[in-house]
Amino acid sequence: MKKLYTIVSLMLSSLSIMATDFKDCSMTIKSNISTNIEKSYTTVFINGNTFSINGLKYDNTDLGNVELTNLQVIDGYSDGTMVYATLEPQYITIGGEKVAANFRGEVRNSKFRGILNLTINGSNYIAMIGDKADELGQLPNAGFENFHDASGTKEPNGWHSFKTCAGSLSGTAGKANNTFIESKEKHSGTNCVKVQSDILSVLGFIKQPANGTMTTGRLHAGSMSAADTANNSTLDFSDKGTDGNGDPFYPIFTTKPDAMTVWVKFKGNVKDHPNATVKAILANGKVQDPEPEIDDYKKNVIARATNATIESKNFAWQELNIPFEYANKNIPKGMLVTISTNAEAGKASSDKKNLDVIYVDDIAMIYNSSLKSAQYKNTNLSFADNKAAIEIEGKANEADFSIVSDGEGAYISKVLKTNEGETGKSTLYITITSNDLQKSNCFEVAITDKTATGIFNIKSDSNATSSTLYNLAGQQVSNSYKGIIIKNGKKYINK
């Protein structure tokens, strides 16, 4: 009996973890049909891989209840975070209408935040649920406004310097002062981060220039040789360590950006090694920078964005736009970003009065959602003001339309609807949603089935004369009929 009681208790405990309701979540809803922003509080429910929310409303429009099933569950983080996402649009019914739905949500430290994106007949609704839901798809503290203590200096929240490094030489490397709060030289807001090189004393008498470096992962110092890959920044989701702000040494990042923009102000003081570097690695397993040439390692890398030729440009602010190059279609779990005052290891300035310095501010991930091409059975469609028209022979089918976006992970939905009261007429609603779910572009294709309109079904009438007229429905009409007419098998416009 005791054993049975234990098993039942474990089962109930497991169910309580899987099924959770999150009450009083703040929510804002915006739409492409109005400038209004609806604000309220709501309760969301997560049960296994199912998400549900009830009673959605926007500007007196009842969006009803939403339940999405078979969500992709992304886990394996040392802090227990769980991420839930639709891999492709799910089609549900609201008020009798077919609705395309996309969702991404995160449960971290017993708190929920997420984004629900719905499109109904070309009307798009985006619900931001929970605190800082709009930051999903962006790096934490991307504006470098917040800092925490790190062994007598300051690190930006979500970023780490040599003060919190690991490795056999962490005691020596940890003496470097690399990151500083900067309020005067910021690009925007109140603060930015100043990253500066340093000169370390090794064994008490050797002076070793050290690049100024910060990372979203954790720095490792494992070799006296600067170029040794034992000296690296590492992203490891199993690392249970935390920084001075209580955060793990990795950012949770499950979206697929097309590019990243970074504002920098750089001054390099080594003539033969004049460039700074920014590198991002999108990954679903342990990765590091510099990267090892190991086949087993490469499977963890999903995409890279690199600029290793950053110039001083008169020590003025400059915006970098760095595209991501994708290696595969896998789902990411995090992003390792490393920024250094020198693109080459160990090539920092040896002049204490003229150290290399790079100010960094306003990092943003860019997500594309534009229409790249659209075809119906290999026939290109031409859009004006996001609308196109096509005449076909036979009934339209969503699968006959091929839609391509410029967004790497953009969600593409297609909903075909018959026009009420119009024979042979239908509309295809196309929605392209950015991978971070925060932007959608809606398109419409007006479809005319020529066979259903009667154009190809006008029967011969022995009493008909050459002046007999028909409309597009195949009905005989008089000379006073206005619009498109058929006479002797040919179409004309009767004004």
Short mmCIF file of C-alpha atoms in Angstrom, two decimals:
data_model
loop_
_atom_site.label_atom_id
_atom_site.label_comp_id
_atom_site.label_asym_id
_atom_site.label_seq_id
_atom_site.Cartn_x
_atom_site.Cartn_y
_atom_site.Cartn_z
CA MET A 1 0.00 0.00 0.00
CA LYS A 2 2.86 2.36 0.88
CA LYS A 3 4.53 1.67 -2.47
CA LEU A 4 1.27 2.38 -4.34
CA TYR A 5 0.83 5.63 -2.40
CA THR A 6 4.36 6.70 -3.38
CA ILE A 7 3.74 5.97 -7.06
CA VAL A 8 0.45 7.90 -7.03
CA SER A 9 2.13 10.84 -5.26
CA LEU A 10 4.89 10.93 -7.89
CA MET A 11 2.32 10.82 -10.68
CA LEU A 12 0.35 13.70 -9.18
CA SER A 13 3.53 15.69 -8.68
CA SER A 14 4.50 15.12 -12.31
CA LEU A 15 1.08 16.22 -13.51
CA SER A 16 1.26 19.39 -11.42
CA ILE A 17 4.51 20.28 -13.14
CA MET A 18 3.12 19.62 -16.61
CA ALA A 19 -0.21 21.41 -16.11
CA THR A 20 0.11 25.00 -14.91
CA ASP A 21 -2.06 28.07 -15.10
CA PHE A 22 -0.42 31.49 -15.01
CA LYS A 23 -2.80 34.08 -13.66
CA ASP A 24 -2.87 37.87 -13.94
CA CYS A 25 -0.49 38.03 -16.87
CA SER A 26 -0.35 41.50 -18.41
CA MET A 27 -1.42 41.49 -22.06
CA THR A 28 -1.37 43.99 -24.90
CA ILE A 29 -2.97 43.31 -28.29
CA LYS A 30 -2.25 45.26 -31.46
CA SER A 31 -3.65 44.82 -34.96
CA ASN A 32 -3.18 45.90 -38.57
CA ILE A 33 -6.81 47.03 -38.73
CA SER A 34 -6.50 49.77 -36.09
CA THR A 35 -3.98 51.89 -34.22
CA ASN A 36 -5.60 50.95 -30.92
CA ILE A 37 -3.60 48.94 -28.39
CA GLU A 38 -5.79 46.84 -26.11
CA LYS A 39 -4.41 46.33 -22.59
CA SER A 40 -5.73 43.85 -20.05
CA TYR A 41 -4.80 40.95 -17.77
CA THR A 42 -5.35 37.31 -18.58
CA THR A 43 -4.72 33.72 -17.53
CA VAL A 44 -2.87 31.28 -19.73
CA PHE A 45 -2.73 27.53 -19.33
CA ILE A 46 0.14 25.19 -20.20
CA ASN A 47 -0.55 21.46 -20.13
CA GLY A 48 2.26 19.33 -21.53
CA ASN A 49 2.67 20.62 -25.09
CA THR A 50 -0.69 22.42 -25.18
CA PHE A 51 -1.28 26.16 -24.72
CA SER A 52 -4.68 27.75 -24.18
CA ILE A 53 -6.08 31.19 -23.45
CA ASN A 54 -9.72 32.26 -23.18
CA GLY A 55 -11.82 35.31 -23.91
CA LEU A 56 -9.51 37.26 -26.23
CA LYS A 57 -10.96 40.59 -27.36
CA TYR A 58 -9.67 43.47 -29.43
CA ASP A 59 -11.49 46.76 -30.04
CA ASN A 60 -14.89 45.10 -29.44
CA THR A 61 -13.93 42.19 -31.72
CA ASP A 62 -14.40 38.86 -29.96
CA LEU A 63 -11.42 36.66 -30.78
CA GLY A 64 -12.75 33.88 -28.58
CA ASN A 65 -10.79 31.02 -27.05
CA VAL A 66 -7.52 29.69 -28.45
CA GLU A 67 -6.01 26.27 -27.89
CA LEU A 68 -2.83 25.15 -29.64
CA THR A 69 -1.60 21.58 -29.38
CA ASN A 70 1.50 19.56 -30.32
CA LEU A 71 3.81 22.46 -29.57
CA GLN A 72 7.56 22.04 -29.88
CA VAL A 73 9.01 21.90 -26.34
CA ILE A 74 12.56 23.25 -26.00
CA ASP A 75 14.25 22.35 -22.71
CA GLY A 76 17.56 21.10 -21.36
CA TYR A 77 18.54 24.36 -19.64
CA SER A 78 20.33 24.15 -16.29
CA ASP A 79 17.92 26.67 -14.74
CA GLY A 80 14.85 24.63 -15.75
CA THR A 81 13.46 27.04 -18.34
CA MET A 82 10.92 25.61 -20.79
CA VAL A 83 10.09 27.10 -24.18
CA TYR A 84 6.98 26.22 -26.21
CA ALA A 85 6.53 27.08 -29.88
CA THR A 86 4.60 26.31 -33.04
CA LEU A 87 6.99 25.00 -35.70
CA GLU A 88 4.57 26.07 -38.44
CA PRO A 89 1.19 27.83 -38.48
CA GLN A 90 -1.62 25.93 -36.77
CA TYR A 91 -5.12 26.34 -38.19
CA ILE A 92 -7.94 26.69 -35.71
CA THR A 93 -11.56 27.86 -35.91
CA ILE A 94 -12.81 31.03 -34.24
CA GLY A 95 -16.40 32.13 -34.81
CA GLY A 96 -16.71 29.77 -37.77
CA GLU A 97 -13.67 31.26 -39.49
CA LYS A 98 -10.42 29.45 -40.28
CA VAL A 99 -7.62 31.17 -38.38
CA ALA A 100 -3.84 30.90 -38.78
CA ALA A 101 -2.11 30.87 -35.38
CA ASN A 102 1.55 31.09 -34.37
CA PHE A 103 2.84 31.02 -30.80
CA ARG A 104 6.01 31.14 -28.74
CA GLY A 105 6.07 31.11 -24.95
CA GLU A 106 8.66 30.81 -22.20
CA VAL A 107 8.31 29.61 -18.61
CA ARG A 108 11.24 30.75 -16.52
CA ASN A 109 11.46 31.06 -12.74
CA SER A 110 7.75 30.15 -12.52
CA LYS A 111 6.79 33.11 -14.72
CA PHE A 112 5.26 33.06 -18.19
CA ARG A 113 5.75 35.36 -21.14
CA GLY A 114 4.79 34.72 -24.73
CA ILE A 115 3.51 36.00 -28.06
CA LEU A 116 0.36 34.80 -29.83
CA ASN A 117 -0.09 35.83 -33.47
CA LEU A 118 -3.50 35.31 -35.14
CA THR A 119 -4.72 36.12 -38.66
CA ILE A 120 -8.41 36.06 -39.59
CA ASN A 121 -9.29 36.88 -43.21
CA GLY A 122 -6.38 39.28 -43.57
CA SER A 123 -6.84 40.88 -40.15
CA ASN A 124 -3.77 40.25 -37.98
CA TYR A 125 -3.70 40.35 -34.18
CA ILE A 126 -0.56 40.14 -32.03
CA ALA A 127 -0.96 39.49 -28.31
CA MET A 128 2.03 40.18 -26.05
CA ILE A 129 1.48 38.22 -22.84
CA GLY A 130 3.53 38.61 -19.66
CA ASP A 131 6.35 40.89 -18.54
CA LYS A 132 8.81 41.88 -21.29
CA ALA A 133 7.19 39.63 -23.89
CA ASP A 134 8.30 42.12 -26.54
CA GLU A 135 11.93 41.19 -25.74
CA LEU A 136 11.45 37.60 -26.90
CA GLY A 137 13.67 37.22 -29.94
CA GLN A 138 16.17 39.78 -28.65
CA LEU A 139 19.21 39.45 -26.42
CA PRO A 140 18.63 40.43 -22.78
CA ASN A 141 19.74 43.93 -21.83
CA ALA A 142 20.50 44.68 -25.48
CA GLY A 143 20.64 48.42 -24.72
CA PHE A 144 23.22 47.92 -21.94
CA GLU A 145 21.26 49.92 -19.40
CA ASN A 146 21.68 47.53 -16.45
CA PHE A 147 24.88 46.29 -14.79
CA HIS A 148 25.87 44.04 -11.89
CA ASP A 149 28.93 43.71 -9.65
CA ALA A 150 31.75 41.44 -10.78
CA SER A 151 34.80 41.27 -8.50
CA GLY A 152 35.15 45.00 -8.03
CA THR A 153 34.08 46.06 -11.50
CA LYS A 154 30.81 46.03 -13.45
CA GLU A 155 29.44 43.65 -16.08
CA PRO A 156 26.32 44.36 -18.15
CA ASN A 157 23.45 42.10 -17.15
CA GLY A 158 23.44 39.12 -19.52
CA TRP A 159 27.11 39.68 -20.46
CA HIS A 160 30.36 38.49 -18.94
CA SER A 161 34.02 39.52 -18.84
CA PHE A 162 37.24 37.94 -17.58
CA LYS A 163 36.14 38.79 -14.03
CA THR A 164 33.82 35.77 -14.11
CA CYS A 165 35.92 33.52 -16.35
CA ALA A 166 36.67 29.84 -15.76
CA GLY A 167 39.69 27.69 -16.63
CA SER A 168 43.10 26.86 -15.16
CA LEU A 169 44.37 30.42 -15.66
CA SER A 170 41.23 32.18 -14.47
CA GLY A 171 43.13 33.62 -11.50
CA THR A 172 45.48 35.52 -13.80
CA ALA A 173 42.95 36.39 -16.50
CA GLY A 174 40.47 37.51 -13.85
CA LYS A 175 42.73 40.44 -12.99
CA ALA A 176 41.84 42.11 -16.28
CA ASN A 177 39.45 45.04 -16.10
CA ASN A 178 37.53 44.94 -19.36
CA THR A 179 33.93 46.17 -18.95
CA PHE A 180 32.76 49.51 -17.59
CA ILE A 181 29.51 51.45 -17.32
CA GLU A 182 29.62 54.40 -19.71
CA SER A 183 26.99 57.14 -19.48
CA LYS A 184 28.67 59.98 -21.43
CA GLU A 185 29.52 58.17 -24.67
CA LYS A 186 26.27 56.19 -25.03
CA HIS A 187 24.54 55.92 -28.40
CA SER A 188 21.06 56.12 -26.84
CA GLY A 189 19.33 55.71 -23.50
CA THR A 190 21.21 56.27 -20.26
CA ASN A 191 24.18 53.89 -20.53
CA CYS A 192 26.27 51.83 -22.87
CA VAL A 193 29.16 49.46 -22.15
CA LYS A 194 32.83 50.33 -22.56
CA VAL A 195 35.05 47.34 -23.38
CA GLN A 196 38.75 47.99 -23.02
CA SER A 197 41.95 45.99 -23.43
CA ASP A 198 44.37 45.59 -20.52
CA ILE A 199 47.94 44.60 -19.74
CA LEU A 200 48.33 41.69 -17.33
CA SER A 201 51.28 40.87 -15.13
CA VAL A 202 52.21 37.20 -15.54
CA LEU A 203 54.53 35.60 -12.97
CA GLY A 204 55.14 39.05 -11.56
CA PHE A 205 57.37 40.34 -14.32
CA ILE A 206 55.94 39.40 -17.74
CA LYS A 207 53.64 42.05 -19.21
CA GLN A 208 50.98 40.45 -21.41
CA PRO A 209 48.56 42.59 -23.48
CA ALA A 210 45.04 41.16 -23.24
CA ASN A 211 42.18 41.91 -25.60
CA GLY A 212 39.13 43.52 -24.06
CA THR A 213 36.41 40.90 -24.44
CA MET A 214 32.83 40.32 -23.31
CA THR A 215 30.42 37.52 -24.14
CA THR A 216 26.90 36.27 -23.53
CA GLY A 217 28.51 32.97 -22.56
CA ARG A 218 31.44 32.42 -20.22
CA LEU A 219 35.07 33.22 -20.91
CA HIS A 220 37.63 30.46 -20.37
CA ALA A 221 41.35 30.99 -19.77
CA GLY A 222 43.17 27.69 -20.19
CA SER A 223 46.49 28.39 -21.91
CA MET A 224 49.45 30.76 -21.82
CA SER A 225 49.29 30.86 -25.61
CA ALA A 226 46.74 33.50 -26.60
CA ALA A 227 45.86 31.72 -29.84
CA ASP A 228 45.12 28.39 -28.12
CA THR A 229 41.41 27.47 -28.39
CA ALA A 230 41.55 26.63 -24.67
CA ASN A 231 41.14 30.41 -24.37
CA ASN A 232 37.60 30.98 -25.55
CA SER A 233 34.07 32.06 -24.84
CA THR A 234 31.75 29.12 -24.25
CA LEU A 235 27.98 28.59 -24.36
CA ASP A 236 27.05 25.56 -22.26
CA PHE A 237 23.43 24.96 -21.27
CA SER A 238 24.49 22.48 -18.58
CA ASP A 239 26.61 25.09 -16.76
CA LYS A 240 24.89 25.60 -13.39
CA GLY A 241 26.99 28.63 -12.48
CA THR A 242 25.43 32.08 -12.22
CA ASP A 243 26.78 35.61 -12.50
CA GLY A 244 26.51 38.51 -10.06
CA ASN A 245 22.93 39.12 -11.18
CA GLY A 246 21.94 35.50 -10.59
CA ASP A 247 21.67 34.72 -14.30
CA PRO A 248 23.19 31.67 -16.01
CA PHE A 249 26.13 32.02 -18.39
CA TYR A 250 23.92 31.70 -21.46
CA PRO A 251 20.98 33.58 -22.97
CA ILE A 252 17.88 31.57 -23.86
CA PHE A 253 17.36 32.29 -27.54
CA THR A 254 15.05 30.13 -29.69
CA THR A 255 14.29 32.31 -32.72
CA LYS A 256 15.99 32.66 -36.11
CA PRO A 257 17.03 36.23 -36.93
CA ASP A 258 18.12 37.21 -40.42
CA ALA A 259 20.66 39.76 -39.23
CA MET A 260 21.88 41.62 -36.18
CA THR A 261 22.65 45.32 -35.90
CA VAL A 262 25.17 46.67 -33.40
CA TRP A 263 26.18 50.23 -32.64
CA VAL A 264 29.90 50.58 -31.85
CA LYS A 265 32.44 53.33 -31.30
CA PHE A 266 35.92 51.88 -31.68
CA LYS A 267 39.52 52.96 -31.37
CA GLY A 268 42.32 50.49 -32.04
CA ASN A 269 45.90 51.40 -31.19
CA VAL A 270 47.85 48.58 -32.84
CA LYS A 271 48.85 49.54 -36.38
CA ASP A 272 49.29 46.00 -37.71
CA HIS A 273 46.14 44.69 -35.99
CA PRO A 274 43.64 47.52 -36.31
CA ASN A 275 40.27 45.71 -36.29
CA ALA A 276 37.72 44.81 -33.61
CA THR A 277 35.32 41.89 -33.93
CA VAL A 278 31.73 40.86 -33.26
CA LYS A 279 30.67 37.25 -33.69
CA ALA A 280 27.37 35.51 -32.94
CA ILE A 281 26.80 31.74 -32.99
CA LEU A 282 23.23 30.45 -32.92
CA ALA A 283 23.32 26.99 -31.34
CA ASN A 284 21.34 24.08 -29.94
CA GLY A 285 24.26 22.58 -28.01
CA LYS A 286 27.61 23.51 -26.48
CA VAL A 287 29.65 25.87 -28.68
CA GLN A 288 32.67 28.11 -28.29
CA ASP A 289 34.55 30.92 -29.99
CA PRO A 290 37.19 30.36 -31.41
CA GLU A 291 35.56 27.25 -32.83
CA PRO A 292 37.33 23.86 -32.97
CA GLU A 293 37.57 21.93 -36.24
CA ILE A 294 35.66 18.92 -34.93
CA ASP A 295 32.83 17.29 -36.88
CA ASP A 296 30.93 16.38 -33.72
CA TYR A 297 31.03 20.03 -32.66
CA LYS A 298 29.64 21.37 -35.95
CA LYS A 299 26.23 19.73 -35.44
CA ASN A 300 25.58 22.15 -32.58
CA VAL A 301 25.96 25.23 -34.79
CA ILE A 302 22.85 26.50 -36.58
CA ALA A 303 24.01 29.89 -37.88
CA ARG A 304 26.80 32.44 -37.61
CA ALA A 305 27.02 36.22 -37.96
CA THR A 306 30.53 37.66 -38.05
CA ASN A 307 32.27 40.99 -38.62
CA ALA A 308 36.02 40.76 -37.92
CA THR A 309 36.96 43.91 -39.84
CA ILE A 310 35.53 46.69 -37.65
CA GLU A 311 37.49 49.89 -38.24
CA SER A 312 37.95 52.91 -36.00
CA LYS A 313 36.38 55.40 -38.45
CA ASN A 314 37.55 58.48 -36.53
CA PHE A 315 36.29 57.03 -33.26
CA ALA A 316 32.69 57.84 -34.18
CA TRP A 317 29.54 55.79 -33.62
CA GLN A 318 28.80 53.41 -36.49
CA GLU A 319 26.03 50.89 -37.04
CA LEU A 320 27.04 47.39 -38.07
CA ASN A 321 24.57 45.23 -39.97
CA ILE A 322 25.73 41.63 -39.82
CA PRO A 323 23.72 38.93 -41.67
CA PHE A 324 23.32 35.42 -40.31
CA GLU A 325 24.46 32.54 -42.49
CA TYR A 326 22.50 29.38 -41.69
CA ALA A 327 24.10 25.94 -41.72
CA ASN A 328 20.89 23.97 -41.15
CA LYS A 329 17.19 24.18 -40.25
CA ASN A 330 17.51 23.03 -36.62
CA ILE A 331 15.80 24.80 -33.72
CA PRO A 332 18.16 27.01 -31.65
CA LYS A 333 18.39 27.07 -27.87
CA GLY A 334 20.79 29.96 -27.32
CA MET A 335 23.16 32.49 -28.85
CA LEU A 336 26.83 32.98 -28.06
CA VAL A 337 27.88 36.55 -28.87
CA THR A 338 31.49 37.59 -28.36
CA ILE A 339 32.77 41.14 -28.80
CA SER A 340 36.48 41.92 -28.63
CA THR A 341 38.69 44.97 -29.08
CA ASN A 342 40.90 42.98 -31.45
CA ALA A 343 40.00 40.42 -34.09
CA GLU A 344 43.21 38.50 -33.36
CA ALA A 345 43.96 36.83 -30.05
CA GLY A 346 46.65 38.45 -27.91
CA LYS A 347 47.24 41.43 -30.23
CA ALA A 348 46.08 44.17 -27.89
CA SER A 349 47.89 47.43 -27.35
CA SER A 350 50.99 47.25 -25.14
CA ASP A 351 50.76 50.96 -24.34
CA LYS A 352 49.01 51.43 -21.01
CA LYS A 353 48.17 55.01 -21.95
CA ASN A 354 46.64 54.03 -25.30
CA LEU A 355 44.61 50.89 -24.73
CA ASP A 356 42.16 49.61 -27.34
CA VAL A 357 38.55 50.49 -26.59
CA ILE A 358 35.15 49.74 -28.08
CA TYR A 359 31.87 51.19 -26.86
CA VAL A 360 28.86 48.99 -27.60
CA ASP A 361 25.16 49.88 -27.54
CA ASP A 362 21.75 48.96 -28.95
CA ILE A 363 22.12 45.42 -30.29
CA ALA A 364 19.03 44.38 -32.26
CA MET A 365 18.02 41.19 -34.01
CA ILE A 366 16.35 41.74 -37.39
CA TYR A 367 13.58 39.46 -38.67
CA ASN A 368 12.38 39.61 -42.26
CA SER A 369 8.78 38.99 -43.28
CA SER A 370 8.49 40.31 -46.83
CA LEU A 371 7.14 38.47 -49.85
CA LYS A 372 9.95 37.23 -52.08
CA SER A 373 7.85 35.39 -54.66
CA ALA A 374 4.37 33.98 -55.19
CA GLN A 375 3.23 31.51 -57.83
CA TYR A 376 0.11 29.66 -58.86
CA LYS A 377 1.11 26.40 -60.58
CA ASN A 378 4.42 27.96 -61.71
CA THR A 379 2.74 31.18 -62.86
CA ASN A 380 4.11 34.26 -61.10
CA LEU A 381 1.62 36.48 -59.30
CA SER A 382 1.96 40.25 -59.42
CA PHE A 383 0.91 42.26 -56.35
CA ALA A 384 -0.08 45.89 -56.03
CA ASP A 385 -0.83 47.19 -52.54
CA ASN A 386 -0.50 43.59 -51.32
CA LYS A 387 -3.30 42.43 -53.65
CA ALA A 388 -3.28 40.26 -56.76
CA ALA A 389 -5.91 38.71 -59.05
CA ILE A 390 -5.87 35.55 -61.13
CA GLU A 391 -8.25 33.65 -63.40
CA ILE A 392 -8.04 29.87 -63.28
CA GLU A 393 -9.83 26.88 -64.74
CA GLY A 394 -11.25 24.76 -61.97
CA LYS A 395 -11.52 24.99 -58.22
CA ALA A 396 -8.72 26.75 -56.34
CA ASN A 397 -6.58 24.82 -53.89
CA GLU A 398 -4.23 26.26 -51.26
CA ALA A 399 -1.55 23.73 -52.19
CA ASP A 400 -1.39 25.10 -55.76
CA PHE A 401 0.04 28.38 -54.46
CA SER A 402 3.76 28.55 -53.69
CA ILE A 403 4.80 31.41 -51.40
CA VAL A 404 8.40 32.31 -50.53
CA SER A 405 9.54 34.89 -47.96
CA ASP A 406 12.87 36.63 -47.43
CA GLY A 407 12.78 35.60 -43.75
CA GLU A 408 14.87 32.56 -42.79
CA GLY A 409 12.33 31.30 -40.28
CA ALA A 410 9.27 33.25 -41.40
CA TYR A 411 5.90 31.56 -40.93
CA ILE A 412 3.73 31.42 -44.07
CA SER A 413 0.02 30.71 -43.79
CA LYS A 414 -2.54 30.30 -46.58
CA VAL A 415 -6.30 30.37 -46.01
CA LEU A 416 -8.70 30.00 -48.95
CA LYS A 417 -12.22 31.33 -48.54
CA THR A 418 -15.17 31.22 -50.96
CA ASN A 419 -16.70 34.64 -51.56
CA GLU A 420 -20.24 34.60 -50.27
CA GLY A 421 -22.84 35.23 -52.99
CA GLU A 422 -20.29 35.32 -55.83
CA THR A 423 -20.27 32.28 -58.10
CA GLY A 424 -16.78 31.06 -58.92
CA LYS A 425 -15.14 33.70 -56.78
CA SER A 426 -12.78 33.04 -53.86
CA THR A 427 -9.99 34.79 -51.96
CA LEU A 428 -6.67 33.41 -50.80
CA TYR A 429 -5.41 35.13 -47.65
CA ILE A 430 -1.63 34.92 -47.30
CA THR A 431 0.15 35.93 -44.11
CA ILE A 432 3.93 36.09 -43.70
CA THR A 433 4.91 36.36 -40.04
CA SER A 434 8.44 37.10 -38.83
CA ASN A 435 10.10 34.34 -36.81
CA ASP A 436 9.88 36.43 -33.63
CA LEU A 437 6.09 36.72 -34.26
CA GLN A 438 6.14 40.50 -33.82
CA LYS A 439 5.46 41.50 -37.42
CA SER A 440 3.08 40.16 -40.07
CA ASN A 441 2.44 41.13 -43.69
CA CYS A 442 -0.92 40.16 -45.15
CA PHE A 443 -1.69 39.61 -48.85
CA GLU A 444 -4.85 38.78 -50.79
CA VAL A 445 -5.29 36.94 -54.08
CA ALA A 446 -8.69 37.39 -55.79
CA ILE A 447 -9.45 34.16 -57.66
CA THR A 448 -11.96 33.67 -60.47
CA ASP A 449 -12.83 30.15 -61.59
CA LYS A 450 -13.71 30.67 -65.26
CA THR A 451 -15.42 27.30 -65.54
CA ALA A 452 -17.74 28.08 -62.63
CA THR A 453 -18.75 31.49 -64.03
CA GLY A 454 -20.20 29.85 -67.11
CA ILE A 455 -17.76 31.37 -69.57
CA PHE A 456 -16.97 27.89 -70.93
CA ASN A 457 -20.50 26.56 -70.50
CA ILE A 458 -22.62 28.72 -72.84
CA LYS A 459 -24.87 26.30 -74.69
CA SER A 460 -25.78 26.75 -78.32
CA ASP A 461 -29.31 28.05 -78.85
CA SER A 462 -30.77 27.56 -82.33
CA ASN A 463 -32.95 30.64 -81.81
CA ALA A 464 -30.12 32.84 -80.64
CA THR A 465 -28.87 35.56 -82.96
CA SER A 466 -25.43 37.11 -83.23
CA SER A 467 -26.68 39.87 -80.93
CA THR A 468 -27.51 37.51 -78.04
CA LEU A 469 -25.64 38.60 -74.88
CA TYR A 470 -24.61 36.69 -71.74
CA ASN A 471 -23.11 37.71 -68.41
CA LEU A 472 -20.22 35.86 -66.75
CA ALA A 473 -22.70 33.50 -65.05
CA GLY A 474 -23.89 32.33 -68.49
CA GLN A 475 -27.26 34.07 -68.18
CA GLN A 476 -28.80 35.84 -71.15
CA VAL A 477 -28.97 39.62 -70.63
CA SER A 478 -30.26 42.65 -72.52
CA ASN A 479 -28.32 45.37 -74.29
CA SER A 480 -28.78 47.63 -71.23
CA TYR A 481 -26.75 45.28 -69.00
CA LYS A 482 -23.67 47.02 -67.59
CA GLY A 483 -20.41 45.16 -67.05
CA ILE A 484 -18.60 42.26 -68.70
CA ILE A 485 -20.70 40.51 -71.36
CA ILE A 486 -20.16 37.59 -73.71
CA LYS A 487 -21.15 37.95 -77.34
CA ASN A 488 -20.44 35.30 -79.97
CA GLY A 489 -18.14 33.57 -77.49
CA LYS A 490 -16.03 36.68 -76.81
CA LYS A 491 -15.89 38.96 -73.76
CA TYR A 492 -16.65 42.69 -73.94
CA ILE A 493 -17.23 45.50 -71.45
CA ASN A 494 -20.68 47.02 -71.89
CA LYS A 495 -20.72 50.57 -70.48
#
